Coordinates of C-alpha atoms in Angstrom, one line a residue:
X1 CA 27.4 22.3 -11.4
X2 CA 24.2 19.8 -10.7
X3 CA 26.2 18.2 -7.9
X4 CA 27.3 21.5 -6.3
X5 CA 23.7 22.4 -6.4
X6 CA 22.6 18.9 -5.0
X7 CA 25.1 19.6 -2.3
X8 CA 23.8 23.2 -1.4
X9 CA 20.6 22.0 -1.1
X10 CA 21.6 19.1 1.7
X11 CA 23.3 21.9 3.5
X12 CA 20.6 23.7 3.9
X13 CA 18.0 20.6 4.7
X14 CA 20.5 19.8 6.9
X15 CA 20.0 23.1 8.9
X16 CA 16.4 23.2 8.9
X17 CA 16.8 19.7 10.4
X18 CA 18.0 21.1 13.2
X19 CA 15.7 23.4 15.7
X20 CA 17.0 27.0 16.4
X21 CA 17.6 27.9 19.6
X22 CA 14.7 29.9 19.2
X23 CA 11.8 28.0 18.6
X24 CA 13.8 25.1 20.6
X25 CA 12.0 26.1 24.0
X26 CA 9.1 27.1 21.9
X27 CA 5.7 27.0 24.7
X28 CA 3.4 26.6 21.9
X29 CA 5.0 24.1 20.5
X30 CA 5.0 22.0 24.0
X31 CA 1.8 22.4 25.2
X32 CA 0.3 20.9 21.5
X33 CA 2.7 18.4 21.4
X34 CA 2.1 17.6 25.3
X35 CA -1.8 17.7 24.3
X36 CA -1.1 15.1 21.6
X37 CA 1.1 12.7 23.4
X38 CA -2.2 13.2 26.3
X39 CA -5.2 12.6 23.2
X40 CA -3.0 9.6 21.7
X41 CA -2.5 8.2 25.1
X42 CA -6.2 8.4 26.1
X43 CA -7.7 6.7 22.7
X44 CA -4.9 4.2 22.6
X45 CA -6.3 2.9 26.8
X46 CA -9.9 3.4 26.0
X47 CA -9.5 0.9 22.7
X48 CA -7.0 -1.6 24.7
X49 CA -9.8 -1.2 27.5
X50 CA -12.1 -2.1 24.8
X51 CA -10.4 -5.2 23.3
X52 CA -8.6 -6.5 25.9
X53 CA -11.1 -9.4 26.9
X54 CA -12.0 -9.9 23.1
X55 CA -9.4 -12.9 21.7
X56 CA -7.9 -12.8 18.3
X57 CA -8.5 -15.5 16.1
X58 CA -5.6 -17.3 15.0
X59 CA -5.2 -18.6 11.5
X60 CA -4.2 -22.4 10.8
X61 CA -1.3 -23.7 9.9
X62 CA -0.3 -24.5 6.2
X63 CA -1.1 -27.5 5.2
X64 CA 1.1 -27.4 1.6
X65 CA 4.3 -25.8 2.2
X66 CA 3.9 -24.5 -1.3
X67 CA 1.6 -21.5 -0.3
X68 CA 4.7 -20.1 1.4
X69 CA 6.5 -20.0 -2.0
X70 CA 7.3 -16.6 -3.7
X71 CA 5.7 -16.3 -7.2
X72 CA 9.3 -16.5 -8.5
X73 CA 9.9 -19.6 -7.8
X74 CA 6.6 -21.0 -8.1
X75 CA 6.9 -20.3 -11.8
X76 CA 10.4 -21.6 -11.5
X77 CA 8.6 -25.2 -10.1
X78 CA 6.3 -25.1 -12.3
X79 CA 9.0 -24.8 -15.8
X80 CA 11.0 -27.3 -14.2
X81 CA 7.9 -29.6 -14.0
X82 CA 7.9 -30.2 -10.3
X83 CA 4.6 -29.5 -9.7
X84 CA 1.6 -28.4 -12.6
X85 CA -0.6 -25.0 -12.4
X86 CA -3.5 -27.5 -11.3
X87 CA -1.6 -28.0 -7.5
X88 CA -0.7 -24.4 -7.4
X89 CA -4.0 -23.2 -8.1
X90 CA -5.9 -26.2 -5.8
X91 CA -3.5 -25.4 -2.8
X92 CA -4.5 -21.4 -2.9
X93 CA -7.8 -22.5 -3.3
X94 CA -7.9 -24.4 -0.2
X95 CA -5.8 -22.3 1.8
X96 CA -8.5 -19.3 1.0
X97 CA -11.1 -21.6 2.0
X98 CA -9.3 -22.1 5.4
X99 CA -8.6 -18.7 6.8
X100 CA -11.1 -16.6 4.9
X101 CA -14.2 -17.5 7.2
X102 CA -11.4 -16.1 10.0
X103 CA -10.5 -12.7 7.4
X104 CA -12.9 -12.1 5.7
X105 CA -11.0 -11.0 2.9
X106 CA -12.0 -12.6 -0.2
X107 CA -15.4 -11.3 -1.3
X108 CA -16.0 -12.8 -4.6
X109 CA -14.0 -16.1 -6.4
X110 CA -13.5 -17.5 -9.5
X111 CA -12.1 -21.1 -8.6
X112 CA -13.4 -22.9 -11.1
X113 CA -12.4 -21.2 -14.3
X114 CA -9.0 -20.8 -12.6
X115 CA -8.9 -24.8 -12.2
X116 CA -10.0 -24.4 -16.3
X117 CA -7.3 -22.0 -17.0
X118 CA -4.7 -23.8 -15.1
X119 CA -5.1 -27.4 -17.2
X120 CA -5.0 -25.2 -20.9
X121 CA -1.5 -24.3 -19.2
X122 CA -0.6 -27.3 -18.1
X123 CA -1.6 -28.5 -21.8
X124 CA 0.6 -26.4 -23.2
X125 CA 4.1 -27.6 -20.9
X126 CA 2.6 -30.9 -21.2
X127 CA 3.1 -30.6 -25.6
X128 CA 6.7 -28.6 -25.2
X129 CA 8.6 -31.8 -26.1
X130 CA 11.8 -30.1 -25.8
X131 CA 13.6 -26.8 -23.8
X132 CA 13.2 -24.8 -26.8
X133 CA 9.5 -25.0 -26.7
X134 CA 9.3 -24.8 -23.0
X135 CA 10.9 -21.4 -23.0
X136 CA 8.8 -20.0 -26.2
X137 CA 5.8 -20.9 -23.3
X138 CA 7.4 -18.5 -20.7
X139 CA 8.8 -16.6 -23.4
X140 CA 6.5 -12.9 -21.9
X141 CA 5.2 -14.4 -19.2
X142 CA 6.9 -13.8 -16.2
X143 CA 4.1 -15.0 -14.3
X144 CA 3.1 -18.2 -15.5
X145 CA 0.7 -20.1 -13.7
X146 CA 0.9 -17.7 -10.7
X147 CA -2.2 -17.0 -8.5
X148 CA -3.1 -13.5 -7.8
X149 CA -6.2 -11.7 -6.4
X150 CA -7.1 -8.1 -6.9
X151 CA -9.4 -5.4 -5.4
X152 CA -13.2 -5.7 -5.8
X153 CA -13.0 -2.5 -6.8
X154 CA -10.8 -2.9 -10.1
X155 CA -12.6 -4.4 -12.8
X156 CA -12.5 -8.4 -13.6
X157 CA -14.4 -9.8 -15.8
X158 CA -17.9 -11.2 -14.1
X159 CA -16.6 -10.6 -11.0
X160 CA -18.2 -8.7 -8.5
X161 CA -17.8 -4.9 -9.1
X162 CA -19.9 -3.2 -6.2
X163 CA -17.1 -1.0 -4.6
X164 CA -18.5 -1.6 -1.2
X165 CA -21.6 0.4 -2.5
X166 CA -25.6 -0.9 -1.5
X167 CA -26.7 0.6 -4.1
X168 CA -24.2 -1.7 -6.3
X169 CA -25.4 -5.1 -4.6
X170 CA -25.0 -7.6 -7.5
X171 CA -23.0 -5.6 -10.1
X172 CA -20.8 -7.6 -12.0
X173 CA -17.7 -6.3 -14.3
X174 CA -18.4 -6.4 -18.4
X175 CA -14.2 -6.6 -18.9
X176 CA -11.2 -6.5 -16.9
X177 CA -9.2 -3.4 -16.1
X178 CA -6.1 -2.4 -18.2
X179 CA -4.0 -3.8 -14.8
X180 CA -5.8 -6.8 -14.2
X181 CA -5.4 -7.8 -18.3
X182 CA -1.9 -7.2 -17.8
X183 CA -1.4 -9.6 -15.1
X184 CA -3.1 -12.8 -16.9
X185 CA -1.1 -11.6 -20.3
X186 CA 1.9 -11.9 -18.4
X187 CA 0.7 -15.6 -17.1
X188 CA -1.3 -15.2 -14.1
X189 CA -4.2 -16.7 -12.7
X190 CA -7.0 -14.5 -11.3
X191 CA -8.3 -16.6 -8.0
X192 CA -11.0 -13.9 -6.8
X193 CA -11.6 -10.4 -5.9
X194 CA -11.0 -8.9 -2.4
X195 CA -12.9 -6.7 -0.1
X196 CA -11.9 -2.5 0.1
X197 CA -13.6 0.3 2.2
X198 CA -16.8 2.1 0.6
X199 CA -15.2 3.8 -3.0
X200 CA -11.7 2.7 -1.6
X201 CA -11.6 6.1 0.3
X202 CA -10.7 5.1 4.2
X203 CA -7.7 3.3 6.0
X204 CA -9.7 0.6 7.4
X205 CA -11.4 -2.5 5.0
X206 CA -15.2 -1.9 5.9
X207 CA -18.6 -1.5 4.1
X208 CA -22.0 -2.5 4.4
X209 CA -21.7 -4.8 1.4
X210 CA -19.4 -7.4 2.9
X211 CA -18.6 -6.0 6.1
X212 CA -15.0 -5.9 7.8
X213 CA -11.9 -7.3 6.7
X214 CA -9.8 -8.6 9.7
X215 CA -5.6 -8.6 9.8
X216 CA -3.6 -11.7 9.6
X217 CA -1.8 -11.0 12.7
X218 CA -4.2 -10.1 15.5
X219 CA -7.8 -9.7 14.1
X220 CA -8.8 -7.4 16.8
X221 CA -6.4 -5.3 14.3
X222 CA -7.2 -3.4 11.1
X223 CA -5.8 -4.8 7.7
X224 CA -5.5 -1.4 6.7
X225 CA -7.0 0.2 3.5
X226 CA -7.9 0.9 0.9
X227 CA -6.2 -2.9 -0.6
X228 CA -7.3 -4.0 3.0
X229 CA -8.5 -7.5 1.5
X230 CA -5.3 -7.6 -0.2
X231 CA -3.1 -7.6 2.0
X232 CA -5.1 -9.6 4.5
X233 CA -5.0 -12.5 2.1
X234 CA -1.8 -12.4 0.7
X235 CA -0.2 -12.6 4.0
X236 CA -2.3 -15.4 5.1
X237 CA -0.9 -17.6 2.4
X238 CA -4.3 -17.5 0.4
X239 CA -2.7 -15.5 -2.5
X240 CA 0.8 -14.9 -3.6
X241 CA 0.0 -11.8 -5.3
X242 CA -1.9 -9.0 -5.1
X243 CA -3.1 -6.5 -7.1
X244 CA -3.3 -3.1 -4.8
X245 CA -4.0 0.7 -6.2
X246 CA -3.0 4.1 -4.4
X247 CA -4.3 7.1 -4.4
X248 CA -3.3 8.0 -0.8
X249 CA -1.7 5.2 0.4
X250 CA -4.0 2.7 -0.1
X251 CA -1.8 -0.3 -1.3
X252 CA 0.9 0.7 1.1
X253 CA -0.9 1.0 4.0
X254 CA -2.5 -2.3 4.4
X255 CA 1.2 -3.7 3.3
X256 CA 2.4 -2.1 6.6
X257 CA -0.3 -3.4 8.8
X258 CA -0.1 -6.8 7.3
X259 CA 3.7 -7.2 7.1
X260 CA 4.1 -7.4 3.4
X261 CA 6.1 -5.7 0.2
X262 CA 3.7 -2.8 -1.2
X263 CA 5.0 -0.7 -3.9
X264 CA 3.5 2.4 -5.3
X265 CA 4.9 2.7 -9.1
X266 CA 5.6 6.1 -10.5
X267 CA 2.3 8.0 -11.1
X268 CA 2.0 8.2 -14.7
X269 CA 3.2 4.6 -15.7
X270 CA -0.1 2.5 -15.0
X271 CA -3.3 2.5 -16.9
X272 CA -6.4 3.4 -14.4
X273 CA -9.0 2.6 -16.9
X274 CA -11.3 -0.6 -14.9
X275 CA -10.6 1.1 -11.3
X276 CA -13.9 2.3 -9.8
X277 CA -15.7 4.6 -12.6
X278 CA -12.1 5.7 -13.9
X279 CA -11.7 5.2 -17.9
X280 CA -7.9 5.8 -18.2
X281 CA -8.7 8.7 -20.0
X282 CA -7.7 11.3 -17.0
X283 CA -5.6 14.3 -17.8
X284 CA -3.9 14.1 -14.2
X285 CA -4.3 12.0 -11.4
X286 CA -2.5 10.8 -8.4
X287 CA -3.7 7.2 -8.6
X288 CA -0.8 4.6 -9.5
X289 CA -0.7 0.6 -9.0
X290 CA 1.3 -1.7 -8.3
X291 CA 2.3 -5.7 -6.1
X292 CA 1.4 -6.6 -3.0
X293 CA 3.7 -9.5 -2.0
X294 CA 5.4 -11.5 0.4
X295 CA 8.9 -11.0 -1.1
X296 CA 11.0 -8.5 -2.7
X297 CA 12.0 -10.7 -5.5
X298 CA 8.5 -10.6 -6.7
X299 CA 7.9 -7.2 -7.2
X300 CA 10.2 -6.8 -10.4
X301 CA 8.3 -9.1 -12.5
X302 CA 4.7 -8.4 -11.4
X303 CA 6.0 -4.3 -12.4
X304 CA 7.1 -5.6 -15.7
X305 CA 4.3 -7.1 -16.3
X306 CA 2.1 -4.1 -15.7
X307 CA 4.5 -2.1 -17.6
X308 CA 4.8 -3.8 -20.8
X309 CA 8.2 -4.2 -22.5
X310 CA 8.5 -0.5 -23.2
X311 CA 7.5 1.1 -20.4
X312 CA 9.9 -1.7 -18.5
X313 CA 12.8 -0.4 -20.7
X314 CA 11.8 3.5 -20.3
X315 CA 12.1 3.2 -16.5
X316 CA 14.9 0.8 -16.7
X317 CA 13.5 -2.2 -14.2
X318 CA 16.0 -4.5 -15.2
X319 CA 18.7 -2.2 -14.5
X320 CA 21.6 -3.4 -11.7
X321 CA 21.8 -1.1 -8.7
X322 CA 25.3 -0.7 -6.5
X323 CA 23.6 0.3 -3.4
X324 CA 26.8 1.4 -1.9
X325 CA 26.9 4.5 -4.8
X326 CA 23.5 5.4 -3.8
X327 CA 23.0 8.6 -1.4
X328 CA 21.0 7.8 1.2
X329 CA 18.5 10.6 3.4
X330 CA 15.7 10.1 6.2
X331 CA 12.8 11.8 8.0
X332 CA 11.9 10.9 11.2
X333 CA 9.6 13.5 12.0
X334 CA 7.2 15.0 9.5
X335 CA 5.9 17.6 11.5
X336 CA 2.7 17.9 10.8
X337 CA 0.7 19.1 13.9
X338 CA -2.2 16.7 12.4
X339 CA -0.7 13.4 12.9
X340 CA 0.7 11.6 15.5
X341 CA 4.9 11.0 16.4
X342 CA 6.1 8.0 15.3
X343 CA 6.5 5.9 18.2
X344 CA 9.5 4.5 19.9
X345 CA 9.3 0.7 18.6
X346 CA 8.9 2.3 14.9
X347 CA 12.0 5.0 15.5
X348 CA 13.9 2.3 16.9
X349 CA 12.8 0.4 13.5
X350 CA 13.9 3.2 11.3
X351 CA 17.3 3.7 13.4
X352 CA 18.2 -0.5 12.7
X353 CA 17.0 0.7 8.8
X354 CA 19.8 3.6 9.0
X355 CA 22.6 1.2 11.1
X356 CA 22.3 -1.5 8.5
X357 CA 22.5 1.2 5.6
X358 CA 25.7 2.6 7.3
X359 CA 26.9 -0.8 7.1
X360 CA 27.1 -0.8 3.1
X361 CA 28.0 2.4 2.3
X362 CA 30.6 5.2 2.3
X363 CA 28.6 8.0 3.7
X364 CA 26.0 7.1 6.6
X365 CA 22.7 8.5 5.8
X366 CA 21.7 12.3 5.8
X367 CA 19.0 13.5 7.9
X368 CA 17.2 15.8 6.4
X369 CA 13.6 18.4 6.6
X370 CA 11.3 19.2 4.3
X371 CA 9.0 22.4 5.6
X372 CA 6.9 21.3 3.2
X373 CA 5.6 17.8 5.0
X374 CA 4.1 20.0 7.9
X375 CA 1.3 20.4 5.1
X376 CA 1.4 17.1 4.0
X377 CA -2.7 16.4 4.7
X378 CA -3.5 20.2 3.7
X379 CA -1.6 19.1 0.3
X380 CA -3.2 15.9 -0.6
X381 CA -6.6 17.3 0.5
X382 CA -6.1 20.2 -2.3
X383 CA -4.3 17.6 -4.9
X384 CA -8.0 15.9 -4.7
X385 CA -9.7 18.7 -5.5
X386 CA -8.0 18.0 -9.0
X387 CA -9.3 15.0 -9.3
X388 CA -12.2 14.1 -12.1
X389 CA -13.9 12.0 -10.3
X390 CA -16.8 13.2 -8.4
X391 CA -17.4 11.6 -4.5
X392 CA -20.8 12.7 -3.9
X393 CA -21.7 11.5 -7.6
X394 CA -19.6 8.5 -7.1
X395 CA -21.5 7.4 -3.9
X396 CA -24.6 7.9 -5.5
X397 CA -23.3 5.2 -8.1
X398 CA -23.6 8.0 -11.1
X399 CA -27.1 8.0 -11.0
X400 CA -27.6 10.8 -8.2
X401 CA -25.5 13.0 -5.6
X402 CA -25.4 12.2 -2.3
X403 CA -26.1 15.3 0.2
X404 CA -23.9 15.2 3.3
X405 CA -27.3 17.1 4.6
X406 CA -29.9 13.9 4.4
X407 CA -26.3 11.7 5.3
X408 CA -25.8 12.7 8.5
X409 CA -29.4 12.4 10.4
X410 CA -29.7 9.2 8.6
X411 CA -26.3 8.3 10.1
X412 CA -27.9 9.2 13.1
X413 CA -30.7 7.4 12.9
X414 CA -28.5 4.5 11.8
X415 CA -30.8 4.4 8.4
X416 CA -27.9 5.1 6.4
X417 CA -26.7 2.5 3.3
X418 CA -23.2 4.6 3.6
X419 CA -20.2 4.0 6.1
X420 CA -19.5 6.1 8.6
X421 CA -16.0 6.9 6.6
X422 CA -18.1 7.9 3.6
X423 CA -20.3 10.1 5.5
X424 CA -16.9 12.2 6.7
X425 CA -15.9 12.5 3.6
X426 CA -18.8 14.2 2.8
X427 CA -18.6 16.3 5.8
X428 CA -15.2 17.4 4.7
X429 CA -15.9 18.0 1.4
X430 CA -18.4 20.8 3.4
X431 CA -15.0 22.1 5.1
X432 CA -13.2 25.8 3.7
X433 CA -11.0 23.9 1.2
X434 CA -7.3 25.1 1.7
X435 CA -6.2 28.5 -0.6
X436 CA -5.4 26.8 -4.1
X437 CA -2.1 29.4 -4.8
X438 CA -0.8 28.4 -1.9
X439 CA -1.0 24.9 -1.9
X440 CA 0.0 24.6 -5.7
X441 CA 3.2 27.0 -4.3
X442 CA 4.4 24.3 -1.7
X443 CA 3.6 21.4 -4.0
X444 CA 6.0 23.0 -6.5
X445 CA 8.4 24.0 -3.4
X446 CA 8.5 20.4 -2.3
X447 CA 8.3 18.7 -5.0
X448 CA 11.6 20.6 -6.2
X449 CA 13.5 20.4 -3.5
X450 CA 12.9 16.3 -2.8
X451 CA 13.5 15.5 -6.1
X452 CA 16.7 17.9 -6.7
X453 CA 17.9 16.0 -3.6
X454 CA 17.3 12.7 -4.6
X455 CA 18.0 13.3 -8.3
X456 CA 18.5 9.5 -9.8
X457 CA 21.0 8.2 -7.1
X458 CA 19.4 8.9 -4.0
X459 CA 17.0 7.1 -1.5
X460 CA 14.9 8.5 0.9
X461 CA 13.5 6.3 4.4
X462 CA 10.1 7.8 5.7
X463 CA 8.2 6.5 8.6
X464 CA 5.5 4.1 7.1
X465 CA 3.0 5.2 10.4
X466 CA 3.4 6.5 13.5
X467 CA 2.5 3.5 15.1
X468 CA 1.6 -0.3 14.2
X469 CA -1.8 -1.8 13.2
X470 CA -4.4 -0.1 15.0
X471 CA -7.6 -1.6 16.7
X472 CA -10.5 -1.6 14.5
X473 CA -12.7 1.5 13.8
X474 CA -9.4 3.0 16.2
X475 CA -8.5 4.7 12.8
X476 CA -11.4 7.3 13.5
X477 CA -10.1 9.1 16.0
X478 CA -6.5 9.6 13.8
X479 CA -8.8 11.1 10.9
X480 CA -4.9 12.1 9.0
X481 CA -2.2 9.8 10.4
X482 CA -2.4 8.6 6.4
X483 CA -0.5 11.7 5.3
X484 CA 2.5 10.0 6.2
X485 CA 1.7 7.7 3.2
X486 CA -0.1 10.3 1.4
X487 CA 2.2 12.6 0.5
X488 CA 4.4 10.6 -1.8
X489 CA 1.0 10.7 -3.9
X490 CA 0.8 14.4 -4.4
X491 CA 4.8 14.2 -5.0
X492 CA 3.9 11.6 -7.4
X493 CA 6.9 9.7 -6.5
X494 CA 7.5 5.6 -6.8
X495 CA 7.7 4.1 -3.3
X496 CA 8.3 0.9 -1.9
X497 CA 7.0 -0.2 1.6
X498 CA 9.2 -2.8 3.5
X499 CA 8.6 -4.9 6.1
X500 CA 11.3 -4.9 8.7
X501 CA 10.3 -7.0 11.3
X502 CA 7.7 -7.5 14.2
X503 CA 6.5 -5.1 17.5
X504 CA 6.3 -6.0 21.1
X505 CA 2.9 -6.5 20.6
X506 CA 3.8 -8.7 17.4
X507 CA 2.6 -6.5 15.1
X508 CA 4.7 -5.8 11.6
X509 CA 6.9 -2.8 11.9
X510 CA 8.1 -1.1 8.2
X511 CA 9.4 2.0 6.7
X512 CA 9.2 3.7 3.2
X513 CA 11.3 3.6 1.0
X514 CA 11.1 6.8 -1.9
X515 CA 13.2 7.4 -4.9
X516 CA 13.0 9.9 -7.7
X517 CA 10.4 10.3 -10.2
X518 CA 11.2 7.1 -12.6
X519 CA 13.5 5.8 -10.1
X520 CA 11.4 3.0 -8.8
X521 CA 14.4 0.2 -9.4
X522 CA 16.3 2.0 -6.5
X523 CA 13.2 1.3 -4.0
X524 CA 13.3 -2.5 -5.0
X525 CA 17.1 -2.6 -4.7
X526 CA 17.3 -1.4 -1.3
X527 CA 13.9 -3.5 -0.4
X528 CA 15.9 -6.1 -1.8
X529 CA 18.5 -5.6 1.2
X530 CA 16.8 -4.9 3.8
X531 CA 14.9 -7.9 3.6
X532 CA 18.1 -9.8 3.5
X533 CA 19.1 -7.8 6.8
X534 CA 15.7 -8.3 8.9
X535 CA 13.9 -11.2 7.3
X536 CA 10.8 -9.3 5.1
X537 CA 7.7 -11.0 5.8
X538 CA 6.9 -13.1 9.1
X539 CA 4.2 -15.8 9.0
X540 CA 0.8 -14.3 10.8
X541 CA 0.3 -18.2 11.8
X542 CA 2.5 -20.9 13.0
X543 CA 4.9 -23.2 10.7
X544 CA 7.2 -25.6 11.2
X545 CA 9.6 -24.6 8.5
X546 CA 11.9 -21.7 8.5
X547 CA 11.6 -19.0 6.5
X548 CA 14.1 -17.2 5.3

């Protein structure tokens, strides 16, 4: 009965995928999408125009072919004793201390205590006289001895904790957050804290506190945001892990721009006490967590080890996948009047994504419409609403509420200690907000029909962005292209952003990868893949090895 229903259901997604003859012709609909391609075309020369003289910076080779290594088998080197925690930590160290003055990505570090941390490990191997104590060392901790980073913004212990606020200048974290705990129980190493837009709510890494965080590839480019410094340092080799939160894209996003793994776990899974103000004591919320890397392989043990062992088990991580059983769906147009098209280079991306799908399965995949994406900004806008977090009280670090009215002439003026995306915010906030039955109708409506189609077997590929890595502050004048990203955040839904190669303009090309709710083993299966199939992450530097 389910699968007759299931099959219903892609019928008719199947026929709203396809334009009636009479909206087909629609004049409406050609002059505003003849008016976008004109606006997009205009910004996109005036910011070329802009940069075109302005070189990027290009980051140094490594110098320790070890920074290249995936956290998987940097624990593997250090078990088998071929290197100690010591040189792993030291070579992240230095490697952060070469490209950061270029990235500006780290914003606060901790090298020193790391160095500590890594000899009590190295103690401990050094005392495991035979295999059997070796493994009761590793025994839980998946990530021995690995390196990671995480957002200024999340809680670590006496690390800087200003979220990109003045106001904050020189606020340090009492503890660490629930995620950031779970990482060094499970093994790892915190190296530092990295740099996010003002209260983590903008697509570009800026704020007044450390200023701009550049990307890896061309940094005339943005990193992306909100887990902007991130991603910048991850794929620059000074960190093979980060720690990235997402309440509207904000660890995907900046895993797009910077070529990189992002996954968004299943709302619902991760602790969010330690992020910002949060205390992990929110009745709903779309934030979730989850790995920034440069491999696939690495995302299944950094998830376990924010899950815990039961949470692993409940959503089944360790689970084997036959991709060719899976049912396999794409979007290539969201159609929101909003946000731009995707572009050619990135349809041409998602087309190789379908072609090497076909290749593996039975069935080729099913292109399919959801009406309900034409709303996807409207949705997430009201889906904040419903947040308990207060922005104006936020940005006024608790203490006081900041008036959009005394904002804006101080933004003016240029007298203002807030960003420029901060003072938007609080001019939306100003905006009619969208009719609440409504918008809880569609949610519903959506959220039923993609997860009825996807069920616990299906994947779905969604463009990551309509186009790659923009120029910096660029981001402005394409206020909701995020809603691509953001809409899997209202849905709630676990998804995985993969890097599938590089641009004309050598910028990292991607698409998104969505499961059902609990389903997020299906995203890291087919990540798995399609790494395999175009090669995952490409070095934002020269190197004289190969990577594979």
């Amino acid at each position: 009965m389910a699968g007759h229903k299931k099959e219903k259901l892609e019928k008719v997604l199947l026929k709203k995928s396809r334009p009636s003859k009479k909206y087909k012709t629609s004049n409406s609909c050609s002059c505003l999408s003849f008016l976008r391609f004109v606006y997009d075309l205009i910004v996109s020369f005036i910011f070329h125009y802009i940069y075109k003289n302005i070189p990027s910076k290009i980051l140094p080779p490594v110098e320790d072919l070890l920074v290249l290594d995936s956290c998987t088998t940097i624990v593997n080197k250090i078990k088998n004793r071929e290197v100690t925690c010591r040189h792993v930590v030291e070579c992240f160290i230095k490697r952060i201390e070469q490209v950061n003055q270029i990235l500006n990505a780290v914003v606060d570090t901790r090298f020193d205590k790391a160095l500590v941390e890594a000899d009590e490990y190295d103690k401990l191997i050094e005392l495991a006289d035979t295999e059997e104590k070796l493994n009761l060392i590793f025994d839980g901790k998946p990530l021995f001895g690995v390196p990671f980073t995480s957002k200024e913004s999340t809680g670590a212990k006496e690390m800087a904790f200003t979220f990109g606020l003045v106001s904050r200048i020189g606020a340090k974290s009492k503890e660490d957050a629930d995620i950031v705990k779970s990482l060094k129980t499970a093994g790892a190493i915190l190296l530092g804290v990295t740099n996010v837009p003002e209260i983590n709510l903008w697509c570009e890494t800026r704020n007044n506190v450390y200023g701009q965080t550049n990307n890896p590839y061309n940094t005339n480019r943005s990193a992306g945001g909100s887990s902007g410094g991130e991603a910048s340092i991850v794929s620059a080799c000074g960190s093979p892990l980060g720690l990235g939160t997402d309440i509207g894209g904000s660890a995907r996003i900046p895993a797009f721009n910077c070529g990189l793994f992002g996954h968004k776990l299943t709302t619902g899974f991760i602790s969010t006490k330690g992020m910002t103000f949060r205390k992990g004591t929110e009745k709903q919320t779309m934030v979730s967590a989850g790995p920034i890397t440069k491999y696939a392989e690495d995302l299944t043990p950094v998830i376990k080890a924010l899950l815990g062992p039961e949470k692993s088990l409940e959503l089944k991580i360790n689970q084997e996948v036959d991709l060719s059983s899976l049912k396999y769906y794409y979007v290539d147009k969201p159609n929101d009047a909003r946000v731009s098209p995707i572009s050619d280079e990135l349809q041409i991306a998602l087309n190789n994504v379908i072609e090497s799908i076909t290749s593996i399965t039975e069935l080729p995949p099913f292109k399919v419409k959801f009406s309900g994406t034409r709303y996807s900004y409207s949705l997430w806008r009201h889906a904040m609403t419903k947040e308990e977090s207060d922005f104006c009280a936020t940005l006024g670090n608790n203490q006081t509420r900041v008036s959009v009215w005394t904002e804006v002439p101080k933004t003016i003026i240029r007298s203002s200690n807030h960003t420029l995306a901060a003072v938007l915010k609080l001019i939306d906030l100003q905006l009619p907000k969208v009719n609440e039955v409504w918008a809880d109708a569609e949610i519903e409506k959506l959220s039923n029909e993609v997860s009825t189609l996807l069920g616990d077997d299906g994947v779905l590929f969604f463009p990551s962005s309509p186009t790659t890595a923009k120029h910096h502050y660029e981001p402005f004048f394409y206020p909701y292209n995020f809603a691509y990203w953001a809409i899997f955040n209202v849905l709630k839904l676990p998804v995985t952003q993969v890097p599938v190669g590089l641009g004309i303009n050598g910028l990292p090309l991607g698409i998104q990868v969505v499961a059902g709710m609990n389903q997020d083993r299906l995203c890291i299966a087919v990540a798995k893949h399609l790494e395999s199939t175009f090669g995952g992450w490409k070095p934002p530097f020269t190197t004289s090895t190969e990577i594979n």
